[in-house]
Coordinates of C-alpha atoms in Angstrom, one line a residue:
X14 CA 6.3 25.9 11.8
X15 CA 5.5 23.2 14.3
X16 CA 2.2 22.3 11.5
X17 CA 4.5 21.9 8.9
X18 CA 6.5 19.8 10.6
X19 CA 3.8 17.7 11.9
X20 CA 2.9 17.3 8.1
X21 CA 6.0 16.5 7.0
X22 CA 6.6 14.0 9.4
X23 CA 2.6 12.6 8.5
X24 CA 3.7 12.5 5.0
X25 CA 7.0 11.0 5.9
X26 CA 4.8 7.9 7.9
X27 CA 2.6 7.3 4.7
X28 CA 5.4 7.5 2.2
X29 CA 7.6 4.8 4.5
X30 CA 4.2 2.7 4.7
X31 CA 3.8 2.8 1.0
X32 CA 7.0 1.4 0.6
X33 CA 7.0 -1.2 2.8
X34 CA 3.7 -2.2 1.4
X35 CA 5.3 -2.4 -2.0
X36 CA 8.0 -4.3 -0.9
X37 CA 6.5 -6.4 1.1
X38 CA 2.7 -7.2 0.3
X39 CA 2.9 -9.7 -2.0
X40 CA -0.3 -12.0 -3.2
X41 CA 1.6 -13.9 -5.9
X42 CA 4.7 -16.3 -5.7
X43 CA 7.9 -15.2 -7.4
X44 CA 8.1 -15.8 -10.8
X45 CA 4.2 -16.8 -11.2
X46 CA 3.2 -19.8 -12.4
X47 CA 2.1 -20.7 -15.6
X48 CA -1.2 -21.0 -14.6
X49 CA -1.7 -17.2 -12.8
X50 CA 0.0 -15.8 -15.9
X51 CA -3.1 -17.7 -17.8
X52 CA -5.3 -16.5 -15.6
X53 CA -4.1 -13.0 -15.6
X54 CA -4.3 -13.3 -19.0
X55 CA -8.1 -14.0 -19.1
X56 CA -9.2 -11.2 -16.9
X57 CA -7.4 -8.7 -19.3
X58 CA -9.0 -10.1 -22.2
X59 CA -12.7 -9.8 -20.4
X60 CA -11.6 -6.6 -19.2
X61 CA -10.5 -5.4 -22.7
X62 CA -7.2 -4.4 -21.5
X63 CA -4.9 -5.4 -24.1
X64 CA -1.5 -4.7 -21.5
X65 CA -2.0 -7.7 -18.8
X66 CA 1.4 -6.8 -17.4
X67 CA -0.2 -3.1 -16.5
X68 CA -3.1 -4.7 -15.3
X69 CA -1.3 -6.2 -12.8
X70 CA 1.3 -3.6 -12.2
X71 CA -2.3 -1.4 -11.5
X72 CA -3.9 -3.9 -9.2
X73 CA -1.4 -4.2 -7.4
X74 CA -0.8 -0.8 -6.7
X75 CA -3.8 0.0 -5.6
X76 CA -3.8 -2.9 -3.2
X77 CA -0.6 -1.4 -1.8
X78 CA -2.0 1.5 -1.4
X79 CA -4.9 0.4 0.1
X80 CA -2.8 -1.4 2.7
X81 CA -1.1 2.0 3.2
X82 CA -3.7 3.8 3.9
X83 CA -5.3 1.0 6.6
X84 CA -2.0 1.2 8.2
X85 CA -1.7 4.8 8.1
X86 CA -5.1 5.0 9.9
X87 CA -4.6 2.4 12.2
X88 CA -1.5 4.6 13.0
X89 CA -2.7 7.8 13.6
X90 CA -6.3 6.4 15.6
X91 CA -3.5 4.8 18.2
X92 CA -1.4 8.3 17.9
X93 CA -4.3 10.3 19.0
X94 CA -5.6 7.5 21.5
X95 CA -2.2 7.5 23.3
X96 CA -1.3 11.6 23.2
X97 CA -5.3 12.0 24.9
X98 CA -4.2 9.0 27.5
X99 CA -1.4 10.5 28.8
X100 CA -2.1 14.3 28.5
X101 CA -4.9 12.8 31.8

């Protein structure tokens, strides 16, 4: 019982650091400017996706989740490092 709830709560950590990542990791200024949209634009062409919108929507997903996992990590290494320091 104590595993499951040690995974729930892990689960609980990443899910909370997803969101805030979503919410608050931005790399673009709000509305984008015509010239990112061109740009955007471009790169969807080269990469033959004809939906630049899910492009984006895509990319930066996976750069929030990336940022979620870092965090995640980060977390849990200073967990582990702080439960072994004062368990001595």
């Amino acid at each position: 019982m104590v595993t499951l709830a040690r995974r729930l709560c892990k689960l609980f950590i990443f899910f909370t650091l997803f969101f805030l990542s979503v919410r608050y990791v931005h790399t673009y200024p709000l509305p984008m400017t015509l010239e990112q949209q061109q740009i955007l634009i471009e790169i969807s062409d080269k990469l033959g996706v004809a939906d630049y919108e899910l492009l984006y929507i895509g990319a930066m997903t996976a750069i929030d989740l990336i940022v979620a996992v870092a965090l995640y990590a980060l977390i849990m290494k200073i967990w582990r490092i702080r439960r072994r320091n004062s368990a001595s």
